[in-house]
Amino acid sequence: MFVQLFISGIAFGSLYALIALAMVIIYKTSEVPNFGQGEMAMLSTFVAYALLENYGYSFTISFTGSLLFAALLGIFLEFVFLRRAKEPNVLSLMLITLGFQMILYGLASWKWGADQRNLAFPVSDFDTIQVGSAVLSYLNIATILITLILMFILFLFFKYTKVGIAMKATQQNAVAAKINGIRTNRILSITWAMSSVIGAVAGILLAPIATLDPNLMMDPLIKGFASAVLGGMTTLVGAAFGGYMLGIIENLFGGYVSLEFKSVVAFGIIVLVLCFKPSGLFAKHYVRKV
Amino acid sequence: MELTTLLEIKNIETFYVLIYALRGVSLTIDEGTITAILGNNGAGKSTILKTVMGLLDDQPDKGTIEFMGKRIDGKDTEDIVKMGISYVPEGREVFEELTVRENLLMGAYRRHDRLGIKDDFRKIYNLFSVLENREGQLAGTLSGGEQQMLAIGRALMNRPKLLFLDEPSLGLSPILVKQIFGIIKAINKEGVTMLLVEQNARMALSISDLGLILENGRFVMKGKSKDLMLDKDVQEFYMGMKSEASAKGYQRWKRKKRWR
Ligand SMILES: Nc1ncnc2c1ncn2[C@@H]1O[C@H](COP(=O)(O)OP(=O)(O)OP(=O)(O)O)[C@@H](O)[C@H]1O
Ligand SMILES: [Mg+2]
């Protein structure tokens, strides 16, 4: 049973890790936890659904369209709302992202209502394979693999591409980035697009095993946020590990202790981290210069 | 010898909200020269550089700035950099969590000539051999002097026509100051025009062609550097030399008055 709980914990953890990564990428650049992240992903998932069911497009086109929508949505929100804030502080920025959350939730409720839908997915959630003593669905495996591939792409992006390095540079010191000719506004747009796309991937992977309605990402967002806090909010590696850890711990807790209180684990972890290591488990020692 | 004007600042005024920092500053910089701006803390030296770089929102409030005959006031910093002005800010401002190599690469962000960039890596490693040895090290772990070299190297990666240096000697040991100023002179000989802001008046005047003294947001003195170096006021107030004891009290008052 342990192995089973552990491995399916990794599958859930993958989703948390994706959301955590999405949040950390924005946090490092815009210096705000984006509470609209979940709803951005939810709306993008609905776009995939609409393209599939209402317009009858193929999986490839629908999912690509959804990710494209996610990218544009991220760019749009940052450009239209966040960038307008003059000399913003964290509180006002947080308020703006809460605004995204409400607007997008409202939009989805108005367009798709509260009906519970099901997003089809090319990989089955019912067919399973035996891995050691554990049983995994194809969808579980796809989730784990896609997440790993995405993380690897991110790793390459930040390590080897000029834009990726410029993104890190902008996160560390925006003024210094400007005096090197880096268009920091463009970097912000790219950041939001990337983050939004990563969130949308999580949404599309989650929707087939959950029910697709406007509440799709409510719970996962809190878990993703908890993972990011656990990892330290400022490191991508930390966010990823935080996600996996939370997924596993939560699953074990659900299996051995109490299924009803499974969801409380994330909250408990946030409280514990804030008490004992507020900078997160993986935070670097650098103090950020503002 | 025909000198062409590279940068022309005309009567700029800069505010920090209500603080009137630059009160009508004009400056012409000719190609190939080194210009030094001296002045006490808070005089507005850094503000001049920041204003020209377009780093202060909606500033200059008045006046114009032309680079190679084109207006640049009101332009984005990123575009000004692309036109060929590089800036080494006060306090280095290297990217602490990027490696030395990545920092230099960012200096060439707006360039696309792979071979030229490779060439310039070579040049900068020749100029500052420490940087080559520390290529893979995070910039935040470099010493202050090494960070200064990195900041200068990063600025050079833009292949600037005009280089701004804000207090490159700050916090460096006398030997390192000498070395850095030697390198600055060498870079200038390669054809890079420079605007240098310094507290170390002696060093600055010794390598520059033209010197200006800024007080309370205005230039109060301007001249050939070698003349300024011999000027009694400059010697006394900026180079810490004492004039003859007999006349000191009287002269101090008189000269101060003339400067205001
Ligand atoms: N961001 C700011 N907000 C408000 N006032 C500022 C700001 N930056 C500079 N000032 C003020 O503008 C004036 C000029 O500052 P500036 O930094 O240009 O001086 P400086 O000549 O470079 O001095 P130092 O030699 O100490 O670097 C000072 O009175 C300073 O207090
Ligand atoms: Mg200064």
XYZ file of C-alpha atoms and ligand atoms in Angstrom:
582
model
C 0.000 0.000 0.000
C 2.857 2.362 0.808
C 4.321 2.075 -2.668
C 0.916 2.652 -4.198
C 0.273 5.756 -2.127
C 3.763 6.996 -2.792
C 3.595 6.632 -6.546
C 0.142 8.060 -7.000
C 1.357 10.838 -4.702
C 3.968 11.610 -7.316
C 1.275 11.875 -9.965
C -0.680 14.399 -7.886
C 2.555 16.031 -6.855
C 3.347 16.616 -10.521
C 0.287 18.804 -10.838
C 1.131 20.706 -7.666
C 4.676 21.106 -8.911
C 3.446 22.591 -12.188
C 1.246 25.094 -10.406
C 4.040 25.903 -7.971
C 6.444 26.471 -10.868
C 3.930 28.734 -12.572
C 3.539 30.784 -9.414
C 7.241 31.004 -8.667
C 8.100 32.142 -12.192
C 5.730 35.073 -11.794
C 6.691 35.698 -8.198
C 10.342 36.056 -9.096
C 9.643 38.581 -11.825
C 6.588 40.520 -10.688
C 7.212 39.983 -6.980
C 3.660 38.936 -6.260
C 1.996 35.585 -5.591
C -0.495 35.357 -8.424
C -3.788 34.254 -6.892
C -5.340 34.370 -10.326
C -3.088 31.516 -11.469
C -5.687 28.819 -10.851
C -8.468 30.608 -12.672
C -6.177 31.410 -15.593
C -5.518 27.688 -15.899
C -9.189 26.844 -15.451
C -10.269 29.211 -18.201
C -7.591 27.868 -20.547
C -8.830 24.351 -19.818
C -12.341 25.422 -20.741
C -10.980 26.747 -24.021
C -9.542 23.286 -24.703
C -12.936 21.809 -23.862
C -14.782 24.225 -26.139
C -12.432 23.566 -29.047
C -12.817 19.815 -28.578
C -16.526 19.509 -27.879
C -18.142 22.567 -29.443
C -15.956 22.943 -32.495
C -14.902 19.337 -32.894
C -11.214 19.965 -33.371
C -8.602 17.286 -32.768
C -6.780 16.902 -29.480
C -3.644 18.399 -30.970
C -5.352 21.516 -32.245
C -7.515 21.923 -29.161
C -4.699 21.599 -26.667
C -2.348 23.760 -28.711
C -5.114 26.331 -29.007
C -5.672 26.223 -25.286
C -1.992 26.773 -24.525
C -1.883 29.616 -27.028
C -4.893 31.141 -25.335
C -3.172 30.738 -21.974
C -0.084 32.571 -23.234
C -2.134 35.462 -24.588
C -4.223 35.600 -21.429
C -1.086 35.867 -19.293
C 0.352 38.619 -21.467
C -2.962 40.444 -21.506
C -3.498 40.396 -17.741
C 0.006 41.581 -16.972
C -0.058 44.285 -19.623
C -3.529 45.622 -18.967
C -3.700 45.456 -15.195
C -0.441 44.829 -13.399
C 1.692 47.183 -15.462
C -0.675 50.085 -14.834
C 0.128 50.077 -11.124
C 2.552 52.932 -10.496
C 5.061 52.325 -7.729
C 3.140 49.260 -6.606
C 3.569 47.476 -3.321
C 2.966 43.805 -2.709
C -0.445 44.375 -1.197
C -1.829 46.320 -4.122
C -0.388 43.798 -6.565
C -1.914 40.927 -4.609
C -5.229 42.699 -4.727
C -4.945 42.967 -8.494
C -4.272 39.229 -8.842
C -7.259 38.521 -6.589
C -9.153 40.694 -9.034
C -8.041 38.417 -11.904
C -9.263 35.477 -9.908
C -12.742 36.937 -9.464
C -13.083 38.253 -13.011
C -11.990 34.992 -14.604
C -14.131 32.910 -12.276
C -17.102 35.103 -13.081
C -16.398 34.850 -16.789
C -16.215 31.059 -16.705
C -19.378 30.768 -14.611
C -21.260 33.021 -17.001
C -20.064 31.234 -20.135
C -20.105 27.623 -18.984
C -22.288 27.728 -15.906
C -21.999 25.397 -12.992
C -22.551 22.212 -15.043
C -20.012 19.556 -14.358
C -18.308 18.569 -17.546
C -15.700 16.095 -18.489
C -12.639 16.925 -20.536
C -11.699 14.088 -22.853
C -8.054 13.158 -22.963
C -6.158 11.009 -25.476
C -4.701 8.869 -22.711
C -7.013 6.738 -20.620
C -7.477 7.123 -16.915
C -8.941 3.599 -16.656
C -6.350 1.464 -18.353
C -3.640 0.717 -15.901
C -0.301 -0.927 -15.705
C 1.410 -2.636 -12.813
C 4.551 -0.936 -11.567
C 6.042 -3.184 -8.908
C 3.335 -3.521 -6.325
C 1.554 -0.367 -7.444
C -1.069 0.223 -10.104
C -0.822 3.327 -12.252
C -3.210 4.600 -14.883
C -1.889 5.652 -18.270
C -2.979 9.157 -17.437
C -0.923 9.081 -14.221
C 2.106 8.090 -16.202
C 1.459 10.714 -18.860
C 1.121 13.337 -16.150
C 4.401 12.372 -14.545
C 6.234 12.246 -17.867
C 4.833 15.484 -19.274
C 5.745 17.266 -16.066
C 9.284 15.948 -16.171
C 9.667 16.934 -19.819
C 8.354 20.407 -19.114
C 10.772 20.804 -16.228
C 13.632 19.705 -18.405
C 12.665 22.258 -21.045
C 12.550 24.948 -18.357
C 15.954 23.886 -17.142
C 17.411 24.187 -20.638
C 15.648 27.483 -21.191
C 17.046 29.137 -18.075
C 20.494 27.676 -18.482
C 21.241 27.986 -22.145
C 19.037 30.509 -23.908
C 19.761 34.206 -24.026
C 16.157 35.072 -23.194
C 16.164 32.637 -20.276
C 19.300 34.165 -18.807
C 17.901 37.644 -19.416
C 14.807 36.603 -17.503
C 16.923 35.618 -14.524
C 18.875 38.861 -14.884
C 15.669 40.888 -14.853
C 14.457 39.027 -11.774
C 17.668 39.822 -9.951
C 18.052 43.456 -10.896
C 15.643 45.109 -13.293
C 17.536 48.382 -13.561
C 20.775 46.599 -14.342
C 18.888 44.595 -16.960
C 17.693 47.781 -18.635
C 21.133 49.315 -18.816
C 22.238 46.215 -20.662
C 19.555 46.809 -23.221
C 17.221 44.067 -21.993
C 13.612 45.065 -22.643
C 12.304 44.311 -19.195
C 8.697 44.881 -20.214
C 9.007 42.258 -22.901
C 10.579 39.905 -20.364
C 7.563 40.475 -18.116
C 5.224 39.515 -20.960
C 7.214 36.374 -21.682
C 7.192 35.485 -18.001
C 3.437 35.729 -17.729
C 2.915 33.817 -20.937
C 5.193 31.011 -19.772
C 3.665 30.811 -16.360
C 0.150 30.800 -17.726
C 0.990 28.022 -20.190
C 2.469 25.873 -17.424
C -0.676 26.406 -15.365
C -2.831 25.453 -18.351
C -0.910 22.205 -18.771
C -1.737 21.409 -15.154
C -5.390 22.233 -15.808
C -5.607 20.018 -18.891
C -3.960 17.131 -17.046
C -6.179 17.580 -14.034
C -9.544 18.060 -15.749
C -9.881 14.444 -17.004
C -9.623 13.057 -13.459
C -11.587 15.840 -11.809
C -14.755 17.481 -13.048
C -14.422 20.479 -15.278
C -16.314 23.360 -13.717
C -15.281 26.852 -12.592
C -14.045 25.392 -9.292
C -11.568 23.117 -11.052
C -8.421 24.812 -9.808
C -9.537 26.158 -6.421
C -8.101 23.363 -4.376
C -5.038 22.656 -6.565
C -4.088 26.322 -6.483
C -3.846 26.293 -2.709
C -1.826 23.067 -2.898
C 0.448 24.551 -5.545
C 0.904 27.676 -3.487
C 1.691 25.571 -0.430
C 4.264 23.655 -2.483
C 5.885 26.881 -3.605
C 6.031 28.173 -0.044
C 7.440 24.829 1.062
C 10.156 25.085 -1.580
C 10.876 28.705 -0.852
C 8.890 30.721 -3.426
C 12.091 31.879 -5.128
C 13.565 28.692 -6.524
C 12.182 26.643 -9.360
C 13.872 23.502 -8.116
C 12.405 24.120 -4.678
C 8.936 24.614 -6.120
C 9.161 21.337 -8.027
C 10.348 19.394 -4.994
C 7.761 21.122 -2.852
C 5.073 19.924 -5.227
C 6.229 16.320 -5.191
C 6.674 16.342 -1.422
C 3.230 17.714 -0.824
C 1.667 15.235 -3.226
C 3.343 12.330 -1.498
C 2.822 13.490 2.087
C -0.800 14.278 1.403
C -1.446 10.885 -0.147
C 0.251 9.022 2.686
C -1.700 11.048 5.201
C -4.915 10.249 3.360
C -4.068 6.557 3.292
C -2.802 6.021 6.814
C -4.334 8.763 8.926
C -7.496 10.323 7.667
C -8.991 10.709 4.246
C -11.351 13.436 5.424
C -8.549 15.659 6.593
C -6.286 15.008 3.630
C -6.824 18.507 2.300
C -5.746 20.069 5.557
C -2.221 18.755 5.073
C -1.342 21.538 2.637
C -2.507 24.142 5.084
C -0.669 22.444 7.930
C 2.514 22.451 5.886
C 2.232 26.161 5.130
C 1.859 26.863 8.843
C 4.763 24.599 9.776
C 7.070 26.099 7.167
C 6.151 29.611 8.208
C 6.929 28.697 11.806
C 10.193 26.869 11.370
C 11.745 27.935 8.099
C 9.894 30.901 6.652
C 12.275 31.212 3.729
C 11.308 27.700 2.604
C 13.275 24.485 2.499
C 15.246 25.269 -0.632
C 15.665 29.026 -0.459
C 19.068 30.280 -1.467
C 21.130 32.272 0.931
C 21.180 35.394 -1.177
C 19.236 38.263 0.222
C 17.488 39.963 -2.591
C 18.433 43.571 -3.120
C 15.446 45.726 -3.926
C 42.248 67.920 -35.492
C 38.524 68.001 -36.124
C 36.430 67.024 -33.120
C 32.911 65.772 -33.589
C 30.325 66.139 -30.882
C 29.044 62.823 -29.577
C 26.813 63.913 -26.733
C 25.206 67.272 -26.293
C 23.332 68.030 -23.088
C 21.526 71.363 -23.177
C 20.299 72.976 -20.020
C 18.652 69.947 -18.428
C 16.713 70.149 -15.191
C 15.851 67.038 -13.204
C 13.522 66.579 -10.262
C 13.071 63.731 -7.814
C 9.437 64.546 -7.141
C 10.034 67.778 -5.220
C 13.812 67.667 -4.958
C 15.394 69.919 -7.544
C 18.510 67.865 -8.312
C 19.827 69.275 -11.599
C 19.406 73.001 -12.068
C 20.306 73.623 -15.673
C 23.208 71.435 -16.702
C 24.867 71.722 -20.098
C 27.685 69.567 -21.345
C 29.253 68.761 -24.682
C 31.313 65.633 -25.124
C 33.579 65.257 -28.122
C 34.434 61.961 -29.690
C 37.514 60.241 -28.333
C 37.804 62.298 -25.165
C 37.547 61.542 -21.469
C 35.427 63.998 -19.507
C 35.495 63.965 -15.726
C 32.768 65.303 -13.450
C 33.827 66.041 -9.892
C 31.726 67.142 -6.985
C 30.779 66.471 -3.412
C 28.302 63.903 -2.207
C 24.818 64.801 -3.285
C 25.940 67.315 -5.892
C 23.970 65.498 -8.582
C 26.718 63.692 -10.480
C 24.958 60.340 -10.636
C 21.728 62.122 -11.453
C 23.259 63.477 -14.668
C 24.161 59.960 -15.801
C 20.792 58.529 -14.809
C 18.972 61.308 -16.606
C 20.901 60.765 -19.828
C 20.346 56.994 -19.582
C 16.605 57.606 -19.334
C 16.383 55.848 -15.996
C 14.343 58.556 -14.292
C 10.674 58.556 -15.293
C 9.598 61.708 -17.145
C 12.979 63.362 -16.666
C 14.647 65.647 -17.658
C 11.892 68.024 -16.838
C 13.472 70.677 -19.077
C 16.285 70.750 -21.600
C 17.401 68.403 -24.359
C 19.907 65.606 -24.818
C 21.328 64.664 -28.203
C 23.492 61.665 -28.992
C 25.151 61.638 -32.416
C 22.755 64.318 -33.530
C 19.601 62.482 -32.422
C 17.378 63.468 -29.538
C 17.460 60.823 -26.829
C 15.646 62.506 -23.960
C 12.368 60.725 -23.400
C 13.602 57.534 -25.047
C 13.604 54.163 -23.294
C 16.834 53.185 -21.568
C 16.978 49.998 -23.643
C 17.014 51.995 -26.887
C 19.610 54.448 -25.638
C 21.848 51.493 -24.772
C 21.302 50.047 -28.215
C 22.368 53.339 -29.801
C 25.779 52.900 -28.204
C 25.885 54.316 -24.694
C 26.967 51.952 -21.932
C 26.704 52.705 -18.249
C 28.665 51.344 -15.324
C 26.511 52.398 -12.381
C 27.635 53.428 -8.941
C 27.911 50.247 -6.889
C 28.469 47.941 -9.885
C 25.035 46.348 -10.021
C 26.257 43.066 -11.464
C 23.774 40.202 -11.681
C 24.744 38.462 -8.479
C 23.200 35.091 -9.188
C 24.490 34.840 -12.724
C 27.946 33.606 -13.532
C 30.676 35.930 -14.728
C 30.240 34.619 -18.240
C 26.475 35.079 -18.169
C 26.921 38.633 -16.914
C 29.169 39.429 -19.850
C 26.742 37.756 -22.219
C 23.984 40.039 -20.944
C 26.178 42.997 -21.814
C 25.913 41.884 -25.431
C 22.171 41.327 -25.212
C 21.295 43.588 -28.106
C 23.996 42.291 -30.426
C 23.601 39.421 -32.832
C 27.066 39.123 -34.336
C 28.214 35.833 -32.826
C 31.776 36.183 -34.000
C 32.094 39.738 -32.777
C 30.766 38.732 -29.375
C 33.246 35.890 -29.183
C 35.983 38.329 -30.094
C 34.941 40.717 -27.368
C 34.932 37.954 -24.766
C 38.561 37.424 -25.712
C 39.339 41.128 -25.473
C 37.730 41.526 -22.094
C 39.454 38.446 -20.705
C 42.721 39.936 -21.905
C 41.930 43.198 -20.196
C 40.767 41.568 -16.955
C 42.401 38.178 -16.640
C 40.757 37.567 -13.235
C 37.421 37.348 -14.978
C 38.556 34.537 -17.205
C 39.652 32.493 -14.199
C 36.299 33.121 -12.539
C 34.189 32.542 -15.626
C 31.860 30.041 -14.002
C 31.656 31.694 -10.609
C 28.539 33.573 -9.468
C 29.115 37.313 -9.692
C 27.784 37.843 -6.161
C 30.724 35.881 -4.794
C 33.349 38.079 -6.462
C 35.271 40.670 -4.477
C 34.340 44.316 -4.857
C 37.230 44.980 -7.212
C 36.416 41.973 -9.347
C 32.804 43.063 -9.506
C 33.908 46.479 -10.706
C 35.950 44.863 -13.461
C 32.981 42.722 -14.370
C 30.713 45.759 -14.503
C 33.144 47.523 -16.826
C 33.586 44.398 -18.928
C 29.837 43.936 -19.170
C 29.414 47.532 -20.325
C 32.087 47.040 -22.982
C 30.290 43.991 -24.375
C 27.782 46.435 -25.840
C 30.605 47.880 -27.973
C 29.725 51.356 -26.790
C 30.689 54.555 -28.528
C 30.252 56.354 -25.237
C 30.890 54.854 -21.808
C 29.605 56.287 -18.534
C 31.526 55.349 -15.419
C 30.099 56.274 -12.019
C 32.792 56.220 -9.345
C 34.781 53.249 -10.578
C 37.284 53.752 -7.758
C 34.710 53.399 -4.990
C 35.882 51.019 -2.312
C 38.968 49.821 -4.158
C 42.499 49.658 -2.813
C 44.929 52.287 -4.167
C 46.736 49.718 -6.270
C 43.533 48.501 -7.832
C 42.398 52.072 -8.449
C 45.585 52.673 -10.383
C 45.112 49.486 -12.352
C 41.501 50.257 -13.199
C 42.304 53.783 -14.288
C 45.093 52.434 -16.442
C 42.605 50.141 -18.113
C 40.097 52.955 -18.539
C 42.740 54.989 -20.326
C 43.595 52.017 -22.515
C 39.951 51.500 -23.454
C 39.740 55.175 -24.357
C 42.784 54.825 -26.607
C 40.864 52.135 -28.479
C 38.365 54.804 -29.396
C 35.723 54.685 -26.663
C 34.640 58.121 -25.496
C 34.141 58.384 -21.756
C 32.235 60.328 -19.169
C 33.670 59.693 -15.749
C 32.138 60.635 -12.417
C 34.601 60.534 -9.556
C 35.361 61.471 -5.967
C 38.991 60.654 -6.560
C 39.748 63.977 -8.228
C 43.461 63.437 -8.623
C 43.037 60.180 -10.512
C 40.148 61.455 -12.575
C 41.938 64.608 -13.646
C 45.118 62.747 -14.389
C 43.495 60.642 -17.098
C 40.828 63.004 -18.424
C 40.959 65.748 -21.029
C 38.200 67.921 -19.667
C 37.049 68.395 -16.089
C 33.871 69.885 -14.667
C 32.919 70.604 -11.111
C 29.326 70.188 -10.017
C 27.820 71.806 -6.945
C 24.170 71.708 -5.976
C 23.067 70.624 -9.418
C 25.059 73.192 -11.373
C 28.466 73.221 -12.980
C 30.550 75.813 -11.208
C 33.829 75.245 -12.987
C 35.011 73.786 -16.219
C 38.405 73.499 -17.804
C 41.173 71.366 -19.226
C 42.002 68.718 -16.679
C 45.638 69.662 -16.508
C 44.679 73.249 -15.709
C 42.201 72.188 -13.058
C 44.834 70.085 -11.424
C 46.893 73.206 -10.861
C 43.971 75.288 -9.688
C 44.225 76.247 -6.017
C 40.519 75.764 -5.264
C 40.385 72.394 -6.863
C 43.505 71.337 -5.052
C 42.151 72.471 -1.746
C 38.565 71.273 -1.912
C 38.802 68.194 -4.093
C 42.337 66.940 -3.786
C 42.750 67.642 -0.072
C 45.845 69.779 -0.500
C 46.382 72.712 1.829
C 47.229 76.128 0.431
C 49.597 78.442 2.279
C 48.596 78.945 5.855
C 48.871 82.726 5.857
C 46.167 83.382 3.314
C 44.008 80.380 3.964
C 41.124 81.732 5.983
C 40.552 84.667 3.745
C 40.938 82.764 0.504
C 38.617 80.050 1.558
C 35.802 82.435 2.156
C 36.440 84.372 -1.029
C 36.668 81.406 -3.328
C 33.671 79.684 -1.839
C 31.668 82.789 -2.417
C 32.751 82.991 -6.040
C 31.621 79.405 -6.619
C 28.092 79.745 -5.364
N 15.763 58.463 -5.805
C 15.902 59.673 -5.237
N 14.861 60.246 -4.622
C 14.984 61.469 -4.048
N 16.103 62.188 -4.066
C 17.179 61.656 -4.663
C 17.131 60.383 -5.282
N 18.349 60.109 -5.799
C 19.109 61.183 -5.514
N 18.418 62.121 -4.841
C 18.920 63.406 -4.380
O 19.439 64.119 -5.481
C 20.639 64.771 -5.128
C 21.747 64.331 -6.076
O 22.010 62.943 -5.904
P 23.135 62.170 -6.707
O 22.987 60.734 -6.411
O 23.077 62.580 -8.110
O 24.453 62.725 -6.035
P 25.967 62.366 -6.370
O 26.596 63.639 -6.809
O 26.044 61.235 -7.286
O 26.510 61.988 -4.927
P 27.545 60.831 -4.506
O 28.898 61.348 -4.773
O 27.310 60.676 -3.048
O 27.214 59.610 -5.282
C 20.910 64.412 -3.688
O 20.506 65.493 -2.890
C 20.059 63.216 -3.420
O 19.613 63.201 -2.087
Mg 26.657 59.304 -7.117
